[in-house]
């Protein structure tokens, strides 16, 4: 049994070469080997005008540059290499023959073993070749370069790109290794900074491992760690378009059959296919990555060179020949920095190559102060710190604000970097904003402090009155302030002292604030037309000491609560309240709130016209009776009529709220069901006392309710709970009442004036009660719910 495997997709660049009529090597399924095999080295110096720089400091070449190139081979080198240089002028423009030069590296005379070149006008790329000594090698190399310039343009471009990317990877690996050997416990904080500075893809899970395993984890699959870098790509621009365009496309797409890889891997794969395209039986081309140090260009190979046919030709890329492309550095912060802080870092972004190459040199920062003084201090890059640090000391005694401008050399050219604002400790006091002068205990408070050199604040301490001192969190705010979070939970009202400690000062500056209990919050102040009272809603209204509207003072009454909302009625002492004003609310602690007064329609009011009682079933046993028509027994239903106040009319939706005197329990009689209109001026309502609950007793009040507007309270009746008396038994001038709920009786007497009344002890629980003997078959009783109202009890004696 067998199956047909799918045919692998042909790489994009291989398809392009095949379309051009060139031989195409079959794609290799395995990944290309890493560039970890040390190869030979070259010594290169570049002169432009009257300045000469080593190759490590040259990001780009220019027409007219003079180059000296020597092969740096060991003294016992037995295989002789020819050193070729080739200038290129784009993918579609074969170079002249004299643009290809060679040197015999084994010769003694400088003129024979060294290349001395001048970059010709019109050249855009430059390649170097190390070719094993072979007859006819010179003609073969010249023909290959002139016959297929596009392949070499692409190869030089991609090798240059890959070398720059490799420099970032090398810098990352070296920094991680150095940290592992010195203080591996700091990798957790340093590794993310390195990855950000060098545009390296870091696996954050590595930092969760034990310290001993973090470095190895961070360096796994190294080639896939390198991310795209716009600046290094822009340095390889050629006539054929965007740099490494095809390689980057190949690395991000599945059409090449290779899955997703970092741009670095994509470039390496692209290079491998380019060289596979123009090999021949005599020579095979090996790409090299170049690492630079001083004047030394060290070559890294991904395969061992062959000295048998096809002999290996080592290909190295020189910097692109184009206009200089200094890094477009950006400041990593727009906040001021403290110039007095030890280890000051000027954070920069946008050019990882400043950390991995020597292209940026003679870097310095120029400080300009308000008095015109200018100070220049050298700086050096620190990838693990994310920017430049000062390489020299600043003069003592600097104060106030200064601007700092980064500048230096990029190869042969000068360039300007971003600017920063530096602050130095200066005299002056710290103040809290007006809105933060008062703190509130019970919650965290955010305070804005303003003072000199905010960037130099190193710590803030809070000292509450009577409490322990504690450090508090702070963040910079603009150029002259800090935001501080004060934990005020569990603290008492009183003074709070903040101590602001600044860099270079032994004595902190203090700011004294006052903490208050949570302030009252007044949501609304409502004044109904024609009223002498206002209604306030909000929270903590019990802390209100008084209210003034215009020249009229109002006295607050008792606060009532409905869920989380307080309700307070304040009555005017004197004249009617003015409309359309603001209320000045004075709190117990002296604070003052100003709240606009909301005008409302006149509140609905009504007077009691008549009342009647209905008892569903006549009680068994002895009945209590009274002539006081204000009494509402708990076993009766009250029907009462209301008349609208003069000038007002009732509506079918008007409701009547009934409550006990203490407001402990209430019931709303709804319009249309419990309340019905007899006319627009008269309403009749029915109240069943049982709706108030079994504990309700004593004076009842009512008021009209129209939507959210409520009228004044008015007395309605006195609700009394009646005891159930079954019988009176007398023997030998000793009488006893028998029944239940006798504890509701206050006193019992034989005369209407209650002379000689027998009181009932509080908490009486017995079913029999000794009472005076009745006269004419009647006893007189008062009840606890209405102790001033006399009841008669017919004893049937």
Short mmCIF file of C-alpha atoms in Angstrom, two decimals, residues 20 42 78 115 132 268 298 387 428 447 548 630 697 700 737 745 764:
data_model
loop_
_atom_site.label_atom_id
_atom_site.label_comp_id
_atom_site.label_asym_id
_atom_site.label_seq_id
_atom_site.Cartn_x
_atom_site.Cartn_y
_atom_site.Cartn_z
CA UNK A 20 14.42 34.12 -16.02
CA UNK A 42 39.07 40.64 6.63
CA UNK A 78 47.94 26.48 3.50
CA UNK A 115 42.69 45.59 -2.35
CA UNK A 132 40.35 29.07 -3.47
CA UNK A 268 18.55 33.08 5.56
CA UNK A 298 34.72 38.22 10.79
CA UNK A 387 18.68 53.99 26.48
CA UNK A 428 10.61 75.92 46.82
CA UNK A 447 -3.89 64.05 46.15
CA UNK A 548 -29.76 79.04 54.42
CA UNK A 630 -60.52 59.57 67.11
CA UNK A 697 -50.24 51.28 67.48
CA UNK A 700 -51.57 57.65 62.85
CA UNK A 737 -61.27 39.84 84.51
CA UNK A 745 -54.66 47.37 79.57
CA UNK A 764 -48.23 41.25 82.53
#
